[in-house]
mmCIF file of C-alpha atoms in Angstrom:
data_model
loop_
_atom_site.group_PDB
_atom_site.id
_atom_site.type_symbol
_atom_site.label_atom_id
_atom_site.label_comp_id
_atom_site.label_asym_id
_atom_site.label_seq_id
_atom_site.Cartn_x
_atom_site.Cartn_y
_atom_site.Cartn_z
ATOM 1 C CA MET A 1 119.004 91.807 101.484
ATOM 2 C CA GLN A 2 115.656 91.252 101.881
ATOM 3 C CA ILE A 3 116.912 93.675 105.851
ATOM 4 C CA GLY A 4 118.236 96.521 102.701
ATOM 5 C CA SER A 5 115.012 95.290 100.873
ATOM 6 C CA LEU A 6 112.916 96.222 104.031
ATOM 7 C CA MET A 7 115.452 100.046 103.732
ATOM 8 C CA PHE A 8 114.455 100.469 100.847
ATOM 9 C CA MET A 9 110.748 100.666 101.776
ATOM 10 C CA ILE A 10 111.212 102.758 104.317
ATOM 11 C CA ALA A 11 113.371 105.162 103.488
ATOM 12 C CA ILE A 12 110.611 105.696 99.859
ATOM 13 C CA PRO A 13 107.950 107.864 102.207
ATOM 14 C CA LEU A 14 110.535 109.409 103.033
ATOM 15 C CA LEU A 15 112.067 110.701 100.250
ATOM 16 C CA ASN A 16 108.774 111.299 99.424
ATOM 17 C CA ARG A 17 108.002 113.589 102.229
ATOM 18 C CA LYS A 18 110.562 115.974 101.279
ATOM 19 C CA GLY A 19 109.767 116.539 97.240
ATOM 20 C CA ILE A 20 112.431 113.549 95.872
ATOM 21 C CA HIS A 21 109.318 112.345 94.089
ATOM 22 C CA PHE A 22 111.911 110.277 91.464
ATOM 23 C CA LEU A 23 110.896 106.885 93.282
ATOM 24 C CA LEU A 24 107.312 106.166 94.312
ATOM 25 C CA GLY A 25 104.553 103.501 95.128
ATOM 26 C CA SER A 26 105.161 100.400 97.736
ATOM 27 C CA TYR A 27 105.289 96.814 96.766
ATOM 28 C CA TYR A 28 102.287 97.068 94.584
ATOM 29 C CA SER A 29 103.253 98.834 92.408
ATOM 30 C CA LEU A 30 106.884 100.706 91.980
ATOM 31 C CA SER A 31 107.711 104.209 90.389
ATOM 32 C CA VAL A 32 111.447 104.786 88.627
ATOM 33 C CA GLY A 33 111.300 107.569 87.528
ATOM 34 C CA GLN A 34 109.119 107.617 84.586
ATOM 35 C CA TRP A 35 109.219 103.558 84.458
ATOM 36 C CA THR A 36 106.515 102.336 86.322
ATOM 37 C CA ILE A 37 105.333 98.900 87.754
ATOM 38 C CA ILE A 38 102.734 96.505 88.979
ATOM 39 C CA ASP A 39 102.960 93.790 91.084
ATOM 40 C CA PRO A 40 102.008 90.944 88.526
ATOM 41 C CA ALA A 41 99.076 89.431 90.924
ATOM 42 C CA LEU A 42 98.164 93.105 90.743
ATOM 43 C CA ALA A 43 97.437 93.090 87.040
ATOM 44 C CA LEU A 44 95.615 90.069 86.968
ATOM 45 C CA GLN A 45 92.895 90.994 90.502
ATOM 46 C CA THR A 46 93.019 94.610 88.034
ATOM 47 C CA PHE A 47 92.237 92.949 85.096
ATOM 48 C CA LEU A 48 89.792 90.660 86.978
ATOM 49 C CA LEU A 49 87.958 92.761 88.071
ATOM 50 C CA THR A 50 87.225 95.685 85.551
ATOM 51 C CA ALA A 51 87.592 92.888 81.978
ATOM 52 C CA GLU A 52 90.194 94.814 80.387
ATOM 53 C CA ILE A 53 92.890 95.010 79.861
ATOM 54 C CA GLY A 54 95.603 98.296 78.692
ATOM 55 C CA ALA A 55 99.078 98.484 76.914
ATOM 56 C CA GLY A 56 99.672 100.250 80.166
ATOM 57 C CA LEU A 57 99.087 97.543 82.575
ATOM 58 C CA ILE A 58 101.423 94.697 79.804
ATOM 59 C CA LEU A 59 104.107 96.887 79.886
ATOM 60 C CA ALA A 60 104.110 97.030 83.652
ATOM 61 C CA VAL A 61 103.998 94.169 84.384
ATOM 62 C CA ALA A 62 106.868 93.326 81.530
ATOM 63 C CA VAL A 63 109.741 92.807 84.000
ATOM 64 C CA PRO A 64 108.758 90.904 86.503
ATOM 65 C CA THR A 65 106.765 88.558 84.181
ATOM 66 C CA VAL A 66 110.630 88.359 82.821
ATOM 67 C CA VAL A 67 112.276 88.116 85.694
ATOM 68 C CA ALA A 68 110.385 86.019 86.640
ATOM 69 C CA PHE A 69 110.582 84.263 83.860
ATOM 70 C CA LEU A 70 114.195 83.960 84.360
ATOM 71 C CA PHE A 71 114.888 83.551 87.951
ATOM 72 C CA GLY A 72 112.164 81.719 89.159
ATOM 73 C CA LYS A 73 109.797 82.761 91.570
ATOM 74 C CA VAL A 74 112.957 85.611 93.047
ATOM 75 C CA PHE A 75 111.085 88.087 94.231
ATOM 76 C CA CYS A 76 110.166 86.387 97.195
ATOM 77 C CA SER A 77 113.540 85.425 98.637
ATOM 78 C CA TRP A 78 115.124 88.403 97.543
ATOM 79 C CA ALA A 79 113.404 91.378 97.684
ATOM 80 C CA CYS A 80 109.615 90.740 99.933
ATOM 81 C CA PRO A 81 109.472 91.878 103.216
ATOM 82 C CA PHE A 82 106.843 89.349 104.830
ATOM 83 C CA PHE A 83 109.371 86.295 103.685
ATOM 84 C CA LEU A 84 112.291 88.043 105.813
ATOM 85 C CA LEU A 85 109.368 88.578 108.884
ATOM 86 C CA ALA A 86 108.331 84.488 108.583
ATOM 87 C CA GLU A 87 112.250 83.698 109.359
ATOM 88 C CA TRP A 88 112.624 85.605 111.804
ATOM 89 C CA GLY A 89 108.934 84.211 112.709
ATOM 90 C CA LYS A 90 110.370 80.056 112.785
ATOM 91 C CA GLY A 91 113.495 81.205 114.457
ATOM 92 C CA VAL A 92 110.552 82.587 117.638
ATOM 93 C CA ARG A 93 108.527 78.881 116.528
ATOM 94 C CA HIS A 94 111.791 76.937 116.784
ATOM 95 C CA ARG A 95 112.863 78.901 120.398
ATOM 96 C CA LEU A 96 109.205 79.079 122.231
ATOM 97 C CA ILE A 97 107.991 76.219 120.655
ATOM 98 C CA SER A 98 109.248 72.888 119.137
ATOM 99 C CA ARG A 99 112.187 72.306 117.200
ATOM 100 C CA SER A 100 111.260 70.318 113.835
ATOM 101 C CA THR A 101 113.164 66.762 113.931
ATOM 102 C CA PRO A 102 115.424 66.291 111.380
ATOM 103 C CA GLY A 103 113.925 64.645 108.475
ATOM 104 C CA LEU A 104 113.518 64.094 104.946
ATOM 105 C CA ASN A 105 110.858 67.063 104.192
ATOM 106 C CA ARG A 106 108.679 66.769 101.951
ATOM 107 C CA ASN A 107 107.630 68.835 98.552
ATOM 108 C CA SER A 108 103.887 67.183 98.874
ATOM 109 C CA GLY A 109 100.834 69.820 98.576
ATOM 110 C CA ARG A 110 101.495 70.712 94.449
ATOM 111 C CA PHE A 111 97.024 70.798 93.189
ATOM 112 C CA LEU A 112 96.638 72.561 97.758
ATOM 113 C CA PHE A 113 98.758 75.106 96.388
ATOM 114 C CA TRP A 114 97.266 76.126 93.319
ATOM 115 C CA GLY A 115 93.845 75.880 94.281
ATOM 116 C CA ILE A 116 94.157 78.246 97.041
ATOM 117 C CA PHE A 117 95.571 80.158 94.583
ATOM 118 C CA ALA A 118 92.657 79.119 92.449
ATOM 119 C CA GLY A 119 89.780 79.767 94.420
ATOM 120 C CA PHE A 120 90.737 83.506 95.410
ATOM 121 C CA LEU A 121 91.099 84.121 91.282
ATOM 122 C CA ILE A 122 87.087 83.273 91.619
ATOM 123 C CA LEU A 123 87.324 84.885 94.295
ATOM 124 C CA THR A 124 88.278 87.940 94.070
ATOM 125 C CA GLY A 125 85.868 87.701 90.029
ATOM 126 C CA ILE A 126 82.809 86.667 91.793
ATOM 127 C CA LEU A 127 82.799 89.121 95.275
ATOM 128 C CA GLY A 128 84.339 92.232 92.573
ATOM 129 C CA PHE A 129 86.542 92.707 95.681
ATOM 130 C CA PRO A 130 90.583 93.478 94.807
ATOM 131 C CA LEU A 131 91.138 90.925 97.141
ATOM 132 C CA ILE A 132 95.082 90.183 96.259
ATOM 133 C CA THR A 133 95.090 93.769 97.431
ATOM 134 C CA PHE A 134 95.005 92.672 100.737
ATOM 135 C CA LEU A 135 96.281 89.660 100.820
ATOM 136 C CA SER A 136 99.399 90.342 99.668
ATOM 137 C CA MET A 137 102.219 90.774 102.298
ATOM 138 C CA PRO A 138 104.852 92.754 100.450
ATOM 139 C CA GLY A 139 102.083 95.464 99.416
ATOM 140 C CA LEU A 140 100.160 95.816 102.607
ATOM 141 C CA LEU A 141 103.830 95.667 104.849
ATOM 142 C CA SER A 142 105.669 98.274 101.905
ATOM 143 C CA ALA A 143 102.081 100.685 102.337
ATOM 144 C CA GLU A 144 101.701 100.199 106.032
ATOM 145 C CA ILE A 145 104.857 101.715 106.713
ATOM 146 C CA GLY A 146 104.194 104.308 104.189
ATOM 147 C CA ASP A 147 101.073 105.050 106.019
ATOM 148 C CA TRP A 148 102.416 104.992 109.067
ATOM 149 C CA LEU A 149 105.788 107.552 108.040
ATOM 150 C CA PHE A 150 103.566 109.604 106.383
ATOM 151 C CA PRO A 151 101.881 111.217 109.213
ATOM 152 C CA GLY A 152 99.310 108.518 109.464
ATOM 153 C CA PRO A 153 97.913 105.356 111.188
ATOM 154 C CA PRO A 154 98.548 102.792 109.775
ATOM 155 C CA GLY A 155 94.646 101.091 109.056
ATOM 156 C CA TRP A 156 92.901 97.251 110.097
ATOM 157 C CA GLU A 157 94.566 95.626 106.994
ATOM 158 C CA ILE A 158 98.522 95.760 108.902
ATOM 159 C CA LEU A 159 96.558 93.409 112.300
ATOM 160 C CA LEU A 160 96.270 90.442 109.224
ATOM 161 C CA VAL A 161 99.647 90.138 108.549
ATOM 162 C CA GLY A 162 100.650 90.335 112.135
ATOM 163 C CA ILE A 163 97.972 87.261 112.753
ATOM 164 C CA ILE A 164 99.646 85.651 109.382
ATOM 165 C CA LEU A 165 102.838 85.756 111.161
ATOM 166 C CA LEU A 166 100.932 84.801 114.847
ATOM 167 C CA LEU A 167 99.825 81.588 113.714
ATOM 168 C CA GLU A 168 102.683 80.627 112.133
ATOM 169 C CA ILE A 169 104.580 80.895 115.018
ATOM 170 C CA GLY A 170 101.357 78.507 116.785
ATOM 171 C CA LEU A 171 101.289 76.202 114.200
ATOM 172 C CA ALA A 172 103.702 75.792 111.152
ATOM 173 C CA GLY A 173 106.188 78.044 109.537
ATOM 174 C CA ARG A 174 106.427 79.138 106.377
ATOM 175 C CA ILE A 175 102.473 77.510 106.146
ATOM 176 C CA TRP A 176 101.682 81.657 104.461
ATOM 177 C CA CYS A 177 104.746 81.653 101.349
ATOM 178 C CA ARG A 178 104.521 77.519 100.834
ATOM 179 C CA TYR A 179 101.154 78.009 99.945
ATOM 180 C CA VAL A 180 98.474 80.345 100.716
ATOM 181 C CA CYS A 181 100.267 83.355 98.946
ATOM 182 C CA PRO A 182 99.070 84.430 95.582
ATOM 183 C CA VAL A 183 101.420 87.118 94.673
ATOM 184 C CA GLY A 184 103.962 84.348 94.900
ATOM 185 C CA ALA A 185 102.277 81.884 93.341
ATOM 186 C CA THR A 186 101.851 84.181 90.326
ATOM 187 C CA LEU A 187 104.897 85.040 89.582
ATOM 188 C CA ALA A 188 105.180 80.953 89.859
ATOM 189 C CA LEU A 189 102.825 81.236 86.914
ATOM 190 C CA PHE A 190 105.274 82.391 84.506
ATOM 191 C CA ARG A 191 107.707 78.826 85.078
ATOM 192 C CA THR A 192 108.637 77.125 82.041
ATOM 193 C CA GLY A 193 111.465 74.472 81.743
ATOM 194 C CA ARG A 194 114.353 77.574 81.063
ATOM 195 C CA THR A 195 113.513 78.674 83.745
ATOM 196 C CA LEU A 196 116.315 78.865 86.499
ATOM 197 C CA ARG A 197 116.246 75.031 88.786
ATOM 198 C CA VAL A 198 118.410 73.816 92.109
ATOM 199 C CA LYS A 199 119.699 71.228 90.026
ATOM 200 C CA PHE A 200 121.320 67.848 92.749
ATOM 201 C CA SER A 201 123.292 65.703 90.662
ATOM 202 C CA PRO A 202 123.239 62.325 93.250
ATOM 203 C CA GLU A 203 126.292 60.857 91.834
ATOM 204 C CA ALA A 204 127.925 63.896 93.533
ATOM 205 C CA CYS A 205 126.368 64.031 96.862
ATOM 206 C CA SER A 206 127.559 62.619 100.419
ATOM 207 C CA CYS A 207 125.093 62.556 102.734
ATOM 208 C CA PRO A 208 122.649 59.500 102.549
ATOM 209 C CA GLY A 209 120.306 59.456 105.541
ATOM 210 C CA GLU A 210 119.005 61.787 107.144
ATOM 211 C CA GLY A 211 119.174 64.945 108.997
ATOM 212 C CA LEU A 212 120.035 66.590 106.092
ATOM 213 C CA PRO A 213 122.013 70.117 105.548
ATOM 214 C CA CYS A 214 119.791 70.824 103.103
ATOM 215 C CA ASN A 215 116.974 69.969 103.804
ATOM 216 C CA MET A 216 117.512 71.896 107.567
ATOM 217 C CA ALA A 217 119.039 74.613 104.969
ATOM 218 C CA CYS A 218 115.334 75.039 103.266
ATOM 219 C CA PRO A 219 113.803 78.086 104.306
ATOM 220 C CA LEU A 220 110.513 76.111 102.794
ATOM 221 C CA GLY A 221 110.849 72.990 104.194
ATOM 222 C CA LEU A 222 111.160 71.590 100.985
ATOM 223 C CA ASN A 223 113.977 68.702 100.125
ATOM 224 C CA PRO A 224 116.207 69.840 97.051
ATOM 225 C CA LYS A 225 117.351 66.210 96.665
ATOM 226 C CA ALA A 226 114.250 64.895 95.174
ATOM 227 C CA ALA A 227 111.231 65.975 92.777
ATOM 228 C CA GLY A 228 108.655 68.684 92.620
ATOM 229 C CA ILE A 229 110.025 71.297 94.519
ATOM 230 C CA TYR A 230 108.128 73.949 92.101
ATOM 231 C CA PRO A 231 105.775 75.368 92.027
ATOM 232 C CA PHE A 232 106.773 76.139 95.885
ATOM 233 C CA CYS A 233 110.537 76.412 95.631
ATOM 234 C CA ASN A 234 112.073 80.757 95.273
ATOM 235 C CA ASN A 235 115.730 79.627 93.978
ATOM 236 C CA CYS A 236 116.948 81.610 97.405
ATOM 237 C CA GLY A 237 120.009 79.380 97.133
ATOM 238 C CA GLU A 238 120.187 78.314 101.201
ATOM 239 C CA CYS A 239 119.733 74.609 100.420
ATOM 240 C CA VAL A 240 123.096 74.729 97.252
ATOM 241 C CA GLU A 241 124.882 77.783 99.602
ATOM 242 C CA THR A 242 125.222 74.506 101.832
ATOM 243 C CA CYS A 243 125.781 71.769 99.622
ATOM 244 C CA LYS A 244 128.900 74.084 98.509
ATOM 245 C CA ARG A 245 130.583 72.226 101.882
ATOM 246 C CA PHE A 246 130.115 69.242 101.530
ATOM 247 C CA GLY A 247 129.171 67.140 98.064
ATOM 248 C CA GLN A 248 128.215 70.519 96.049
ATOM 249 C CA ALA A 249 125.378 68.051 94.144
ATOM 250 C CA LEU A 250 122.651 71.159 93.732
ATOM 251 C CA GLN A 251 123.628 73.098 91.711
ATOM 252 C CA LEU A 252 120.728 76.741 90.143
ATOM 253 C CA THR A 253 121.119 76.348 86.765
ATOM 254 C CA TRP A 254 119.125 76.841 83.636
ATOM 255 C CA GLY A 255 117.456 73.757 81.687
ATOM 256 C CA GLY A 256 119.768 70.831 81.408
ATOM 257 C CA GLN A 257 117.807 67.914 82.660
ATOM 258 C CA GLY A 258 118.980 66.415 86.574
ATOM 259 C CA ASN A 259 118.196 63.277 87.640
ATOM 260 C CA ASN A 260 114.731 65.881 89.918
ATOM 261 C CA SER A 261 113.986 67.217 86.913
ATOM 262 C CA GLN A 262 111.144 68.884 87.462
ATOM 263 C CA ARG A 263 108.619 71.525 86.692
ATOM 264 C CA MET B 1 78.934 104.666 103.927
ATOM 265 C CA ASN B 2 79.078 107.842 103.622
ATOM 266 C CA ARG B 3 81.278 109.474 105.400
ATOM 267 C CA ARG B 4 81.642 112.615 103.007
ATOM 268 C CA TYR B 5 85.559 112.278 102.052
ATOM 269 C CA LEU B 6 86.796 113.643 98.416
ATOM 270 C CA ARG B 7 88.641 110.965 95.614
ATOM 271 C CA PRO B 8 91.685 112.563 94.319
ATOM 272 C CA PRO B 9 90.749 114.475 91.719
ATOM 273 C CA GLY B 10 90.318 112.707 88.302
ATOM 274 C CA ALA B 11 88.635 109.354 89.851
ATOM 275 C CA VAL B 12 86.499 107.581 87.640
ATOM 276 C CA ALA B 13 82.470 106.412 89.713
ATOM 277 C CA GLU B 14 83.034 105.407 93.628
ATOM 278 C CA ASP B 15 82.370 101.432 91.927
ATOM 279 C CA GLU B 16 84.871 101.546 89.557
ATOM 280 C CA PHE B 17 87.531 103.292 92.030
ATOM 281 C CA LEU B 18 86.653 101.303 94.366
ATOM 282 C CA LYS B 19 87.577 97.806 92.423
ATOM 283 C CA ARG B 20 90.376 99.786 89.964
ATOM 284 C CA CYS B 21 92.517 101.233 93.481
ATOM 285 C CA ILE B 22 95.259 98.989 94.294
ATOM 286 C CA ARG B 23 95.855 100.564 97.464
ATOM 287 C CA CYS B 24 99.584 101.461 95.765
ATOM 288 C CA ARG B 25 99.373 104.579 98.502
ATOM 289 C CA LYS B 26 101.554 106.668 94.849
ATOM 290 C CA CYS B 27 98.968 109.356 94.615
ATOM 291 C CA VAL B 28 99.351 109.593 98.657
ATOM 292 C CA GLU B 29 103.629 109.998 98.075
ATOM 293 C CA ILE B 30 103.299 112.199 95.894
ATOM 294 C CA CYS B 31 100.936 114.798 96.459
ATOM 295 C CA PRO B 32 102.914 118.222 97.822
ATOM 296 C CA TYR B 33 100.271 119.354 100.039
ATOM 297 C CA TYR B 34 99.314 116.577 102.109
ATOM 298 C CA SER B 35 95.934 116.746 101.073
ATOM 299 C CA ILE B 36 95.371 112.790 100.446
ATOM 300 C CA ARG B 37 95.678 110.330 102.561
ATOM 301 C CA VAL B 38 94.642 106.934 103.002
ATOM 302 C CA ALA B 39 90.943 106.138 104.391
ATOM 303 C CA THR B 40 92.095 104.058 107.777
ATOM 304 C CA PHE B 41 89.126 104.436 109.918
ATOM 305 C CA SER B 42 86.956 101.778 107.766
ATOM 306 C CA LEU B 43 86.916 97.914 107.314
ATOM 307 C CA GLY B 44 84.993 97.495 104.071
ATOM 308 C CA GLN B 45 86.471 97.904 100.346
ATOM 309 C CA GLU B 46 87.495 101.949 101.433
ATOM 310 C CA MET B 47 89.742 100.130 103.380
ATOM 311 C CA GLY B 48 94.153 101.874 101.729
ATOM 312 C CA THR B 49 91.940 104.012 99.540
ATOM 313 C CA PRO B 50 92.986 107.526 99.419
ATOM 314 C CA VAL B 51 90.698 110.556 100.324
ATOM 315 C CA ILE B 52 91.223 114.110 100.055
ATOM 316 C CA VAL B 53 89.357 115.673 103.819
ATOM 317 C CA PRO B 54 88.941 119.320 102.307
ATOM 318 C CA ARG B 55 88.753 120.995 106.297
ATOM 319 C CA ARG B 56 91.925 119.137 107.598
ATOM 320 C CA ILE B 57 93.691 120.066 103.460
ATOM 321 C CA PRO B 58 91.827 120.460 100.711
ATOM 322 C CA CYS B 59 92.699 119.713 97.351
ATOM 323 C CA TYR B 60 95.417 122.863 96.130
ATOM 324 C CA LEU B 61 95.413 121.275 92.685
ATOM 325 C CA CYS B 62 97.852 120.424 91.650
ATOM 326 C CA LEU B 63 97.316 117.323 89.458
ATOM 327 C CA LYS B 64 100.397 115.809 89.946
ATOM 328 C CA CYS B 65 98.430 112.872 91.044
ATOM 329 C CA PRO B 66 96.299 111.509 88.586
ATOM 330 C CA PRO B 67 99.425 110.411 86.478
ATOM 331 C CA VAL B 68 100.935 108.274 88.890
ATOM 332 C CA CYS B 69 97.870 106.009 88.889
ATOM 333 C CA PRO B 70 98.982 102.426 87.396
ATOM 334 C CA THR B 71 95.598 101.228 86.731
ATOM 335 C CA GLY B 72 93.741 104.447 86.077
ATOM 336 C CA ALA B 73 92.045 104.317 89.495
ATOM 337 C CA LEU B 74 92.433 108.015 89.328
ATOM 338 C CA ASN B 75 92.882 109.412 84.885
ATOM 339 C CA PRO B 76 94.855 112.093 83.541
ATOM 340 C CA VAL B 77 92.759 115.700 84.130
ATOM 341 C CA ALA B 78 94.190 118.556 81.054
ATOM 342 C CA ASN B 79 92.668 121.733 83.515
ATOM 343 C CA ARG B 80 91.662 122.411 86.811
ATOM 344 C CA GLU B 81 88.499 123.379 86.163
ATOM 345 C CA ASP B 82 87.577 120.185 84.166
ATOM 346 C CA VAL B 83 88.115 118.033 87.927
ATOM 347 C CA GLN B 84 85.397 117.246 89.997
ATOM 348 C CA MET B 85 85.564 116.098 92.923
ATOM 349 C CA GLY B 86 82.031 117.263 94.477
ATOM 350 C CA VAL B 87 80.621 120.906 94.742
ATOM 351 C CA ALA B 88 80.444 122.726 97.150
ATOM 352 C CA ARG B 89 76.517 123.904 99.132
ATOM 353 C CA ILE B 90 76.289 126.859 101.375
ATOM 354 C CA ASN B 91 74.748 126.820 104.552
ATOM 355 C CA THR B 92 72.606 129.890 104.648
ATOM 356 C CA ARG B 93 71.652 129.737 108.213
ATOM 357 C CA THR B 94 74.926 129.530 109.041
ATOM 358 C CA CYS B 95 77.184 131.278 106.862
ATOM 359 C CA LEU B 96 78.707 134.985 107.625
ATOM 360 C CA PRO B 97 76.930 137.220 105.423
ATOM 361 C CA TYR B 98 73.780 136.036 105.385
ATOM 362 C CA ALA B 99 73.617 136.694 108.849
ATOM 363 C CA GLY B 100 75.261 139.839 107.763
ATOM 364 C CA VAL B 101 78.603 139.743 108.599
ATOM 365 C CA LEU B 102 80.828 140.851 106.044
ATOM 366 C CA CYS B 103 83.105 137.885 104.991
ATOM 367 C CA ARG B 104 84.227 136.286 101.900
ATOM 368 C CA ALA B 105 86.767 134.452 102.779
ATOM 369 C CA CYS B 106 86.023 131.504 100.369
ATOM 370 C CA TYR B 107 84.936 133.677 97.491
ATOM 371 C CA GLU B 108 88.275 135.017 98.017
ATOM 372 C CA ARG B 109 90.466 132.617 97.787
ATOM 373 C CA CYS B 110 89.055 129.593 95.865
ATOM 374 C CA PRO B 111 90.964 129.023 92.702
ATOM 375 C CA ILE B 112 88.188 129.248 90.101
ATOM 376 C CA TYR B 113 88.481 132.198 91.169
ATOM 377 C CA ARG B 114 84.940 134.822 90.732
ATOM 378 C CA GLU B 115 83.393 131.538 88.234
ATOM 379 C CA ALA B 116 82.895 128.989 90.736
ATOM 380 C CA ILE B 117 81.593 131.635 93.618
ATOM 381 C CA VAL B 118 80.121 134.155 93.138
ATOM 382 C CA LEU B 119 78.336 137.594 95.323
ATOM 383 C CA ASP B 120 74.925 137.894 95.029
ATOM 384 C CA GLN B 121 74.943 141.875 95.465
ATOM 385 C CA GLU B 122 77.952 142.209 96.030
ATOM 386 C CA ILE B 123 77.704 140.707 99.173
ATOM 387 C CA TYR B 124 75.907 136.741 99.421
ATOM 388 C CA PRO B 125 78.608 134.032 98.081
ATOM 389 C CA VAL B 126 76.339 132.117 96.324
ATOM 390 C CA VAL B 127 78.462 128.186 94.052
ATOM 391 C CA ARG B 128 77.592 127.603 90.502
ATOM 392 C CA ALA B 129 77.699 123.821 91.339
ATOM 393 C CA GLU B 130 78.354 124.039 87.221
ATOM 394 C CA LYS B 131 81.872 125.501 87.388
ATOM 395 C CA CYS B 132 82.905 123.611 90.887
ATOM 396 C CA VAL B 133 85.488 121.205 90.781
ATOM 397 C CA GLY B 134 85.173 120.185 94.504
ATOM 398 C CA CYS B 135 88.137 121.460 95.826
ATOM 399 C CA GLY B 136 87.863 122.328 99.266
ATOM 400 C CA ILE B 137 89.702 124.874 100.085
ATOM 401 C CA CYS B 138 86.414 127.275 100.307
ATOM 402 C CA GLU B 139 85.237 124.128 103.487
ATOM 403 C CA ASN B 140 89.005 124.238 104.608
ATOM 404 C CA VAL B 141 88.802 128.632 105.126
ATOM 405 C CA CYS B 142 85.109 128.894 106.423
ATOM 406 C CA PRO B 143 85.966 131.226 110.058
ATOM 407 C CA THR B 144 82.817 128.857 111.349
ATOM 408 C CA ASP B 145 82.826 125.774 112.590
ATOM 409 C CA PRO B 146 81.064 123.828 111.820
ATOM 410 C CA PRO B 147 82.004 124.931 108.355
ATOM 411 C CA SER B 148 79.382 127.143 106.061
ATOM 412 C CA ILE B 149 80.358 125.997 103.772
ATOM 413 C CA VAL B 150 81.133 122.105 102.128
ATOM 414 C CA VAL B 151 81.950 120.358 99.385
ATOM 415 C CA VAL B 152 79.537 117.031 98.259
ATOM 416 C CA PRO B 153 81.468 114.585 97.473
ATOM 417 C CA GLU B 154 81.043 113.283 92.967
ATOM 418 C CA ARG B 155 80.394 110.114 94.293
ATOM 419 C CA MET B 156 77.435 111.300 96.487
ATOM 420 C CA LEU B 157 75.444 114.049 93.907
ATOM 421 C CA LYS B 158 74.061 111.060 91.260
ATOM 422 C CA ARG B 159 73.206 108.661 94.300
ATOM 423 C CA GLU B 160 70.551 112.588 95.365
#
């Protein structure tokens, strides 16, 4: 799916070069025919910087907002090219440095998550600088791929992607997606009690103790059996898939009260 | 900051432009002449913004780019006469006709033909600033090197 998404990002500039402009843009803003989509994080940035919000902007964020409301941060797990790179980065880290010892993951850091996001928004407002543009990994990656294919060198910004990847390889896997990314945080704003979520039914769970398959499957290092996986979890479904081979205690559902009824 | 590149047609004032532009590259991708490139030469706010360097490829005023801008950094322009990307200036010390060599490269190619560039005494090209849209075609076709006619970008005109 993500490789498909990466191919999609490569395909757009190539089609555009051939004079086909049905698809246009990047993961900052994408057009399909006449329909324009803007990343809600960037719409928020435009609003912060210009203190204006037009009908066009609202229409353009409608689709991503509704998707985030219904399915959660699925953009991250299904489409974001950085998610894929970060997974590869984690693979490299495991091979080169350390394989994390199996244990229970912790779902802590919610305040850190929202704090970093609020910090970015405040900085954007104070500096009057489009910070989120440069912190959007999907946007940077797709735009720089476009620049590179549209003959022209990629800009210095691409180094940021490399730096973050190297930091993740060197320090800890998947910290960007879990705590920092403003694109994901904006999508997390639209989560309500009715949004798709991972539900855990303890009576069905057949894996006691540590080294749990679901914990090990989670790309972001969360514990789907415990409360508080949101706002981090992006409903990728890895834990649910893994659990199918065991007790089938994890499910993706809408609403309903589970034991880990987390918001 | 004083790099002499142009913004695409319909661009709002520079300060506002830097805030509105989300660097999505749509204008770059839709430009059929590859006139619009991405600024890759700096580490400042211009990073990722669309620029036109007319000596390389000027703007041919097809006006396809303003409507694709999702955030109003470029506003749609109805006629090409309404574009305001800058104003061309002639260096009469290097311009060939002023040195006695017959040349009508800029005059002939100017898309605002016989309005933005006129010939004084049928020989000397003169830019009429109020008609010039700043597309840079003249700068592109000027046979001297460096060009004797260059476009001063809109944002720099205001500073003067």
